[in-house]
Short mmCIF file of C-alpha atoms in Angstrom, two decimals:
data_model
loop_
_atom_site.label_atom_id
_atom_site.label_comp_id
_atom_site.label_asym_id
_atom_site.label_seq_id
_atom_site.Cartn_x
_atom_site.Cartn_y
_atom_site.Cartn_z
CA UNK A 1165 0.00 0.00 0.00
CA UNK A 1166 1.58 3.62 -1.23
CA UNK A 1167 1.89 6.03 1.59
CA UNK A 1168 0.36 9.21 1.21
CA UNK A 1169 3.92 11.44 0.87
CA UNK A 1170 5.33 9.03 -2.03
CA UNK A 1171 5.05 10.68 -5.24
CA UNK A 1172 3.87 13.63 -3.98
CA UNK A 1173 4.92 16.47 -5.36
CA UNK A 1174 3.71 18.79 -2.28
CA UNK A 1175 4.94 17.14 0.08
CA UNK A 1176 8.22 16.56 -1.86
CA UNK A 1177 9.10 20.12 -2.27
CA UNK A 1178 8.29 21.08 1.70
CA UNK A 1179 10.80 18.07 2.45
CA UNK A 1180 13.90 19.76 0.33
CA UNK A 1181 12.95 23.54 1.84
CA UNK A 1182 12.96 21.86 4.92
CA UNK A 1183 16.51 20.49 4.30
CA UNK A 1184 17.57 23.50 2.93
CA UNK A 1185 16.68 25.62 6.00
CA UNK A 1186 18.45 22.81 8.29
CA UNK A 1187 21.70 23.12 6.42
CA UNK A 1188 21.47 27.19 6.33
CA UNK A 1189 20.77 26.53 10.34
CA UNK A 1190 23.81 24.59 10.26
CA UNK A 1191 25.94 26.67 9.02
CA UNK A 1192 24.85 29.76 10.49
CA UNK A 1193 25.06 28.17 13.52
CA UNK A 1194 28.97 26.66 12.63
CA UNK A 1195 29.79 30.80 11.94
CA UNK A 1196 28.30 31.85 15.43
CA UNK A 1197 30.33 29.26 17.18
CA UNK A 1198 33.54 30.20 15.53
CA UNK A 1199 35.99 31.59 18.25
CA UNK A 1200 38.02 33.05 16.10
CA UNK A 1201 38.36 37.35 16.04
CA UNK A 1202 40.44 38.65 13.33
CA UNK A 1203 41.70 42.28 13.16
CA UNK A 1204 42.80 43.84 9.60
CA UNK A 1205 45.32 46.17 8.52
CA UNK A 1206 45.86 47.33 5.36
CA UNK A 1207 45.54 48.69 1.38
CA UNK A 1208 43.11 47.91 -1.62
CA UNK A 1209 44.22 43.98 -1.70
CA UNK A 1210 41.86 43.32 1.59
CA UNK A 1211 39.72 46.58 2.00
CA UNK A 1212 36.16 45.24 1.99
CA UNK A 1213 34.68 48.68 1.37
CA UNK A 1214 36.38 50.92 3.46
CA UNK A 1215 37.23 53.84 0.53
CA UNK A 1216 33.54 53.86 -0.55
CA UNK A 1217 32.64 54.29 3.10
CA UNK A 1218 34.73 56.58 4.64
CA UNK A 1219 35.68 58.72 1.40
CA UNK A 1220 31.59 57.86 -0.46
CA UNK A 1221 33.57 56.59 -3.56
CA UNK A 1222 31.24 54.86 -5.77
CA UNK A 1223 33.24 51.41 -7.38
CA UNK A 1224 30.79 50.65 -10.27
CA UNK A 1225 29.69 47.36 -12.41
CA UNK A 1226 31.67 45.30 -13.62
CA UNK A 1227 33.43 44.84 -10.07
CA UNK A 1228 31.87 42.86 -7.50
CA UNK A 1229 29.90 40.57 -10.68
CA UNK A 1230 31.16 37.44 -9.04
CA UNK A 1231 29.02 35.89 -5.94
CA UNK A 1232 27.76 39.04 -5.07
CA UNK A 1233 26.10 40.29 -8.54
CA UNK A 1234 26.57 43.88 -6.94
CA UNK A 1235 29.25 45.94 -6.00
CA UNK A 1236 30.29 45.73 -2.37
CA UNK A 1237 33.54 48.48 -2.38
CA UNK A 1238 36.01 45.37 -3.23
CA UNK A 1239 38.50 46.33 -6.13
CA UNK A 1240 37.56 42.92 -7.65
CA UNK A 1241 35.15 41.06 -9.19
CA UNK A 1242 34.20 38.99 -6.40
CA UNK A 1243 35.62 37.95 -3.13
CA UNK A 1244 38.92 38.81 -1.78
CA UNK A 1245 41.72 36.60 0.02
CA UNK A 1246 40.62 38.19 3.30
CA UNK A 1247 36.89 36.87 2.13
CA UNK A 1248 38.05 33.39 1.72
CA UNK A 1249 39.99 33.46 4.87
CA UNK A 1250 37.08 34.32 6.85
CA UNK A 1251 35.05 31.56 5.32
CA UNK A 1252 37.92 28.97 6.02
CA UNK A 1253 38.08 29.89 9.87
CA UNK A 1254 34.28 29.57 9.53
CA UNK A 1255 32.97 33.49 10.26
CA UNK A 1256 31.44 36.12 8.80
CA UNK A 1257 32.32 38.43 6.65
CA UNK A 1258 34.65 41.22 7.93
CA UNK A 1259 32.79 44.71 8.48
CA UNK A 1260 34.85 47.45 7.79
CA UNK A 1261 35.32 50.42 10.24
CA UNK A 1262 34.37 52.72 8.54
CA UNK A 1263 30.81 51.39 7.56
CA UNK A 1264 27.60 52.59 9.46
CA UNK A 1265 24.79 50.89 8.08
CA UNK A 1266 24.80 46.85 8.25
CA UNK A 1267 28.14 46.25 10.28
CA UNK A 1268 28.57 43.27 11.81
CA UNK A 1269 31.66 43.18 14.28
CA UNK A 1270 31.25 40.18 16.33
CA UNK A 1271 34.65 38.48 14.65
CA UNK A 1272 36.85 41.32 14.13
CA UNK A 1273 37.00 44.77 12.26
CA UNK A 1274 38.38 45.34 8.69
CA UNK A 1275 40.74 49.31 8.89
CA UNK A 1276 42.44 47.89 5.66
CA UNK A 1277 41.72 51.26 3.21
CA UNK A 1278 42.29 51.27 -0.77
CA UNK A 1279 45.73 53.67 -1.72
CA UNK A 1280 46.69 53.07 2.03
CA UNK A 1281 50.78 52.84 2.95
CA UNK A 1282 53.29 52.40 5.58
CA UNK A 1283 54.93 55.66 5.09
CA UNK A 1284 53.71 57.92 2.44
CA UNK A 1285 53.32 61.87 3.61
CA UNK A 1286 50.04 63.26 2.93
CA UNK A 1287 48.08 59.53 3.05
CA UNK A 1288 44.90 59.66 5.20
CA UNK A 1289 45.02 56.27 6.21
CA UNK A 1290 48.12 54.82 6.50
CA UNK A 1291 48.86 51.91 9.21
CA UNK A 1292 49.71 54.41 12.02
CA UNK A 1293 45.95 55.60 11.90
CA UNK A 1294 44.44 52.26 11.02
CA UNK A 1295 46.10 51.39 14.66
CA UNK A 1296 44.28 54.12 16.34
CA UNK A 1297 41.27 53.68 14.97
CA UNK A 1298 41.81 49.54 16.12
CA UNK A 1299 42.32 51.54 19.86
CA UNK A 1300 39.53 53.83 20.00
CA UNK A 1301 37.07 51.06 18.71
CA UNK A 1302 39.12 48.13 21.46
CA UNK A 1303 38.28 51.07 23.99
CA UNK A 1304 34.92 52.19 23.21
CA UNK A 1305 33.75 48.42 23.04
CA UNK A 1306 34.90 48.11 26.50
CA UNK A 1307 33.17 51.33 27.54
CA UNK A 1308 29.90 49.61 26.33
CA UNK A 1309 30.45 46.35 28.30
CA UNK A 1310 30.39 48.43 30.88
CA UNK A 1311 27.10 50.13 30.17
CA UNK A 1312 26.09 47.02 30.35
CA UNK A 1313 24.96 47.41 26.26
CA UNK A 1314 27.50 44.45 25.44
CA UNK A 1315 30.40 43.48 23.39
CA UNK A 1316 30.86 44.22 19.96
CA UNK A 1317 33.05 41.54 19.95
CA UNK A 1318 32.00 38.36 21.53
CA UNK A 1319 35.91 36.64 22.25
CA UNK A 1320 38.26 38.23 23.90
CA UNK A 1321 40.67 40.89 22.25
CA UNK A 1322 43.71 39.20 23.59
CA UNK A 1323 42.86 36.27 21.79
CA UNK A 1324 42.48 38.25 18.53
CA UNK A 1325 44.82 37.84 15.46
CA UNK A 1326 46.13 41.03 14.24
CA UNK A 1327 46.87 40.55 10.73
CA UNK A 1328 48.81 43.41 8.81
CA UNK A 1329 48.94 43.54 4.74
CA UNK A 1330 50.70 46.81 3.48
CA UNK A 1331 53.67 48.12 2.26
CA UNK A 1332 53.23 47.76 -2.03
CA UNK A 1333 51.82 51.65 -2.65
CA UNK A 1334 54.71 52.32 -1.07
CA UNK A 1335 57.37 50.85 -2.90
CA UNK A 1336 54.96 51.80 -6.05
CA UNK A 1337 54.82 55.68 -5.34
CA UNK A 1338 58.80 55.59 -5.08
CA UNK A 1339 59.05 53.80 -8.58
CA UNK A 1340 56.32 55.79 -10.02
CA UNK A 1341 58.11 59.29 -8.60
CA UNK A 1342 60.88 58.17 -10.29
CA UNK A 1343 63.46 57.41 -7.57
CA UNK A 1344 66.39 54.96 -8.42
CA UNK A 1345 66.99 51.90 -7.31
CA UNK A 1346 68.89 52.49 -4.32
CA UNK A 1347 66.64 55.16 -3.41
CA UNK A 1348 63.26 53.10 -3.27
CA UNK A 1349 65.51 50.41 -1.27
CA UNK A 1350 66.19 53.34 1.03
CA UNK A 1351 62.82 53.43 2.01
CA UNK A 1352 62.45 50.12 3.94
CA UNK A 1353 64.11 51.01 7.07
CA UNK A 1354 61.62 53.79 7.86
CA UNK A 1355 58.69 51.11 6.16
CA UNK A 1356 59.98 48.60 8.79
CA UNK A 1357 60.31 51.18 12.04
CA UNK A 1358 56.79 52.13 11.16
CA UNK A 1359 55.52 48.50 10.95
CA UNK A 1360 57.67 47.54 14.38
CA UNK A 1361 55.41 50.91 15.98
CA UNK A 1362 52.65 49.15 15.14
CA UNK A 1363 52.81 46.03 16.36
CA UNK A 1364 54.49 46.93 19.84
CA UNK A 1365 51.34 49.60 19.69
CA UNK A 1366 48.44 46.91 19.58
CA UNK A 1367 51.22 44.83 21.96
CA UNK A 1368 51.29 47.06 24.92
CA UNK A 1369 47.31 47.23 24.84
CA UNK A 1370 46.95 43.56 25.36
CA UNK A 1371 47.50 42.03 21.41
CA UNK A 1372 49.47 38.90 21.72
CA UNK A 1373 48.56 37.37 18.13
CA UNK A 1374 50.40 39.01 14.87
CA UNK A 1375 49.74 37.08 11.18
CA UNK A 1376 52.41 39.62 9.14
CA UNK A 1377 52.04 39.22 5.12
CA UNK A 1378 54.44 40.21 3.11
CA UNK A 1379 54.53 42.52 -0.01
CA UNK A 1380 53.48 41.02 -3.63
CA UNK A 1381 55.47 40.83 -6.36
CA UNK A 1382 54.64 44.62 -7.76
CA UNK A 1383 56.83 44.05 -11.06
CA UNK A 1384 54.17 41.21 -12.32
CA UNK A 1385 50.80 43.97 -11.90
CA UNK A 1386 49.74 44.56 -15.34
CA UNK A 1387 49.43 48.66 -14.80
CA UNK A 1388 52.90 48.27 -13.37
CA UNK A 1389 53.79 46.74 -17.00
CA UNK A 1390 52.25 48.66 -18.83
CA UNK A 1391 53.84 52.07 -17.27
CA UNK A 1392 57.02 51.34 -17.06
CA UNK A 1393 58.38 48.10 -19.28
CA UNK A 1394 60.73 49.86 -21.07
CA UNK A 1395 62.41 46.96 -23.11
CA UNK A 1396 62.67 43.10 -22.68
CA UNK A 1397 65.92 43.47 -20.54
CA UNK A 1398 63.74 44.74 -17.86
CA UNK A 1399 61.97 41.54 -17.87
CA UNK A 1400 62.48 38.18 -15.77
CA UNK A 1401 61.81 34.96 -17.10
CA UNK A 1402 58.49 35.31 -16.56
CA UNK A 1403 57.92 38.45 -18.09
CA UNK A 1404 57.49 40.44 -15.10
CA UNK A 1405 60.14 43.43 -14.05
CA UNK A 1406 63.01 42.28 -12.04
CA UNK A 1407 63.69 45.45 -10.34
CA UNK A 1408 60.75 46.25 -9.08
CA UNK A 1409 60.14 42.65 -7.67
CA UNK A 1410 64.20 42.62 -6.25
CA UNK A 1411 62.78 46.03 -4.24
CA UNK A 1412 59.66 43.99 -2.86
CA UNK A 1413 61.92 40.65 -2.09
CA UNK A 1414 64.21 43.67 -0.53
CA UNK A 1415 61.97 45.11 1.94
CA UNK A 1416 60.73 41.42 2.19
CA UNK A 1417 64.02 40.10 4.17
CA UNK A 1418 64.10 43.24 6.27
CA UNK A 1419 60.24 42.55 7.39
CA UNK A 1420 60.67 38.85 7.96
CA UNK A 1421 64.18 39.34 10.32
CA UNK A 1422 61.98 42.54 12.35
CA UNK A 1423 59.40 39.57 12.70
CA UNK A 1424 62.34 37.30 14.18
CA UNK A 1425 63.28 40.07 16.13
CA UNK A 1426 60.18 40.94 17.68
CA UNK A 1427 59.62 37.04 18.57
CA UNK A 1428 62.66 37.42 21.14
CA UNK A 1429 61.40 40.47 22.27
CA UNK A 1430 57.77 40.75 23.06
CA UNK A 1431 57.11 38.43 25.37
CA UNK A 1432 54.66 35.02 25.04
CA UNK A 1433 53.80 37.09 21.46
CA UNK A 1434 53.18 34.92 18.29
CA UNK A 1435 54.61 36.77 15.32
CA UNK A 1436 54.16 34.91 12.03
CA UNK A 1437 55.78 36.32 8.64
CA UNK A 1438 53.38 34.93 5.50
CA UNK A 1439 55.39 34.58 1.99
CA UNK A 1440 52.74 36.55 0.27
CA UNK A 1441 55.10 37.18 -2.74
CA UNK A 1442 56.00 33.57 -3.30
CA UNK A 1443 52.29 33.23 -3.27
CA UNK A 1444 51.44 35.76 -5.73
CA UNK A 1445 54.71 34.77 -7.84
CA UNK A 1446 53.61 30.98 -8.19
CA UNK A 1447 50.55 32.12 -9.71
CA UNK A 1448 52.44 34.14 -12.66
CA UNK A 1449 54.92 31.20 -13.09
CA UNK A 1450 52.41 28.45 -12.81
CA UNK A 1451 49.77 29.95 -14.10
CA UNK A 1452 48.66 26.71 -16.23
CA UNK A 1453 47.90 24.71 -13.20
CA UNK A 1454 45.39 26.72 -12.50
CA UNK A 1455 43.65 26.85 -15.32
CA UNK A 1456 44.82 30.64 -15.97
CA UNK A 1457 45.55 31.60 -19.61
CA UNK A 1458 46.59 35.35 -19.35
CA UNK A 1459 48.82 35.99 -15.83
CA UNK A 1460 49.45 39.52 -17.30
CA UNK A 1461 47.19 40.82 -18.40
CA UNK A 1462 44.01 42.78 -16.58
CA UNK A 1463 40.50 40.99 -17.22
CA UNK A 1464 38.52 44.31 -16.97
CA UNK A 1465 41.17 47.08 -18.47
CA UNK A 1466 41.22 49.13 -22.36
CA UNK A 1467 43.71 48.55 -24.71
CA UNK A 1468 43.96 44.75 -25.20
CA UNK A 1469 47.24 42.39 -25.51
CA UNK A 1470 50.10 42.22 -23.83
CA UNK A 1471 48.47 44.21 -20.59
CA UNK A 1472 44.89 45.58 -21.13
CA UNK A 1473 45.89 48.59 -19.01
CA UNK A 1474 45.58 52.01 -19.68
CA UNK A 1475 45.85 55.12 -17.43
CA UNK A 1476 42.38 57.08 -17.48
CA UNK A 1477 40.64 54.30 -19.04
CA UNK A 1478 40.89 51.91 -16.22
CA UNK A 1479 37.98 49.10 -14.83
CA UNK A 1480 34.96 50.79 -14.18
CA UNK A 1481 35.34 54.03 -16.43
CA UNK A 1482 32.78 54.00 -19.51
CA UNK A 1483 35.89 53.35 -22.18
CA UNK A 1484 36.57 49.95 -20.03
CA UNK A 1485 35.29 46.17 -20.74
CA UNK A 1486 35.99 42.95 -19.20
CA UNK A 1487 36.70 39.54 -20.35
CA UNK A 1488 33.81 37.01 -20.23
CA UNK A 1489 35.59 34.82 -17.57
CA UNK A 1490 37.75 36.41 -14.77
CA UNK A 1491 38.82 32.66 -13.75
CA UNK A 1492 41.10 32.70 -16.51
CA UNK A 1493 43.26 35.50 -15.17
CA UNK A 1494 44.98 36.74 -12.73
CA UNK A 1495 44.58 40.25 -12.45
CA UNK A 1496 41.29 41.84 -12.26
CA UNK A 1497 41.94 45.91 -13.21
CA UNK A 1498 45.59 45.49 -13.88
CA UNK A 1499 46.22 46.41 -9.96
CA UNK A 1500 43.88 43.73 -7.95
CA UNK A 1501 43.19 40.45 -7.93
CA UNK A 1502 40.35 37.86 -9.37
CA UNK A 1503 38.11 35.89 -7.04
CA UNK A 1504 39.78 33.17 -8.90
CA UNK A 1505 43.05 34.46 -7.92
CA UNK A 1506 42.09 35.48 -4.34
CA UNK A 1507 41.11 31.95 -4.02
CA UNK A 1508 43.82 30.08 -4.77
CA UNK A 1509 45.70 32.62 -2.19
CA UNK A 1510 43.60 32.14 0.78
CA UNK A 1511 43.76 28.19 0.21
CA UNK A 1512 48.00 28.88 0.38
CA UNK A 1513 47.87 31.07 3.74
CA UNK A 1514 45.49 28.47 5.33
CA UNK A 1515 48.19 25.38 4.21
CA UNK A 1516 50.48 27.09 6.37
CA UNK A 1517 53.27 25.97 4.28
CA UNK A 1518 53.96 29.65 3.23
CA UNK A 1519 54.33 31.45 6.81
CA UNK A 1520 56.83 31.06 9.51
CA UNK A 1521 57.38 29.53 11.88
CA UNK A 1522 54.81 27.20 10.20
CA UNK A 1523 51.64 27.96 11.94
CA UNK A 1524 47.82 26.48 11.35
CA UNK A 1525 46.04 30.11 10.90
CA UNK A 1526 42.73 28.47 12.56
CA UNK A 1527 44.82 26.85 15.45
CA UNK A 1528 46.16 30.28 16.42
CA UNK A 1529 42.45 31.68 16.55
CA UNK A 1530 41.33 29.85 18.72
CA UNK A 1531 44.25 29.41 20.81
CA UNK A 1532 43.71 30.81 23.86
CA UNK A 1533 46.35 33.41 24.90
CA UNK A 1534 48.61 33.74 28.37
CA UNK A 1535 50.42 36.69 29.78
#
């Protein structure tokens, strides 16, 4: 005898929305239980819509086209690394600071800001801000706890990872201003006594947790091409400019022996240094194994082969298009990064095989921290 729910249609389609609604519960649920609080520092490569907050700068179709079908202040099509990390330690999204209408800050805060540097004169966001605005928000939360009104943050701060991206429109201004070799090199000590400020800053007010990227390999950006490729001599073996990627690797060694320093000074302080640039780099020299067919050259840009880049006719302005599939490159507008891209970067930081000491980034969140 046929029971009165088989074959029926009705009573089929109430059983798959209730599945549906179990698994969203799920997974809701898995993000509200997620101990881990992550604080970000930084430029354009993680700013999840600080400039369009704090400035009102409106970042147009085609960015954002990916998973969110809208923009969302990202200088991308889609999500970026910072996204994916989030997703990987299993939390939301992170708000930015600077955003007043829909901010959730119960995992962390985003300060990261698009054109932001380490030391550039004249920048309105540069890391030594981004710190103080981390302080007055650690300091007003508390003031609410008090109030009895709650946390905005439901771990504790000392528990927090403080994770600092930053440092590439520096060395970019310098080459773009012209300076010579030496002199760009010349600006990593201040870069690094600026970056060493901020940490023991967030350190003396109870941070114990640092996650310390490195910079990219600038000499592979398609706008950074396209401006300055003079000849082929210019070019490594993967077409991208040696000397601006020898000034990256340059300040590179300086910021990974501060982070060896720091380790022996600052006391029961985890201070990991992530290869960001031998990230970025595998991607442009191994581009076919991940199904990428143009590692050059901007998706959404004017101007076509070898770069798509042009100045004034950039991603977003009205003499700009973009390629039918951003999974196929690597750069989105010539400066930033595809989902596709941001990706397959997240999925290397989480590995762990790319920072050091090797570290698990979702066993340091929710590692609980001792004084």
């Amino acid at each position: 005898m046929a029971k009165p729910w088989q074959g029926n249609p009705l009573f089929l389609l109430l059983t798959s929305q209730v599945v549906l609604a179990l698994l969203l519960l799920l997974s809701l649920r898995s993000a509200v239980e997620s101990k881990c609080v992550l604080f970000n520092f930084g430029d354009s490569n993680s700013d999840t819509g600080g400039f369009a907050a704090g400035l009102g700068f409106y970042l147009g179709p085609p960015s954002g086209r990916q998973f969110f079908h809208k923009t969302t202040g990202r200088f991308s099509d889609g999500r970026l690394y910072v996204d994916f990390i989030c997703e990987g330690l299993k939390m939301s999204y992170l708000s930015h600071y600077l955003e007043s209408s829909g901010s959730n800050f119960s995992h962390g805060v985003n300060f990261a800001v698009v054109g932001a540097a380490v030391d550039l004169p004249g920048n309105p966001f540069p890391l030594s801000t981004q710190v103080l605005q981390f302080l007055h928000f650690k300091n007003r939360t508390r003031e609410l706890m008090a109030e009895g009104s709650g946390s905005l943050v439901t771990e504790e701060f000392k528990d927090a990872v403080h994770s600092i991206d930053i440092g590439q429109n520096d060395l970019a201004k310098a080459f773009y201003l012209n300076f010579s070799y030496p002199q760009v090199l010349l600006k990593s000590p201040n870069m690094l006594n600026k970056i060493e400020d901020a940490i023991k800053s967030m350190y003396e007010n109870g941070g114990r947790k640092f996650w310390i990227y490195n910079t990219g390999p600038l000499g592979c950006l398609p706008q950074t091409l396209a401006l300055h490729r003079k000849n082929d001599s210019q070019l490594d073996a993967f077409g991208c400019l040696s000397a601006y990627n020898d000034a990256a690797k340059a300040y590179n060694y300086g910021l990974r022996d501060l982070c060896e320093k720091m380790r022996q000074e600052l006391k029961n302080a985890v201070i990991v240094y992530v290869d960001m640039f031998s990230i970025k780099y595998d991607l442009i020299a191994n581009h076919t194994q991940y199904g990428i067919e143009k590692p050059l050259m901007a998706c959404c840009g004017h101007g076509g082969p070898p770069y798509n880049y042009k100045e004034r006719m950039t991603c977003g302005q009205p003499t700009a298009t973009a390629c039918p599939e951003g999974s196929r490159y690597v750069s989105w507008d010539g400066v930033h990064y595809t989902e596709t891209a941001n990706g397959i970067i997240a999925s290397k930081v989480l590995s762990a095989k790319y920072s050091q000491p090797q570290t698990d980034l979702r066993s340091l969140c929710e590692e609980q921290t001792t004084d």
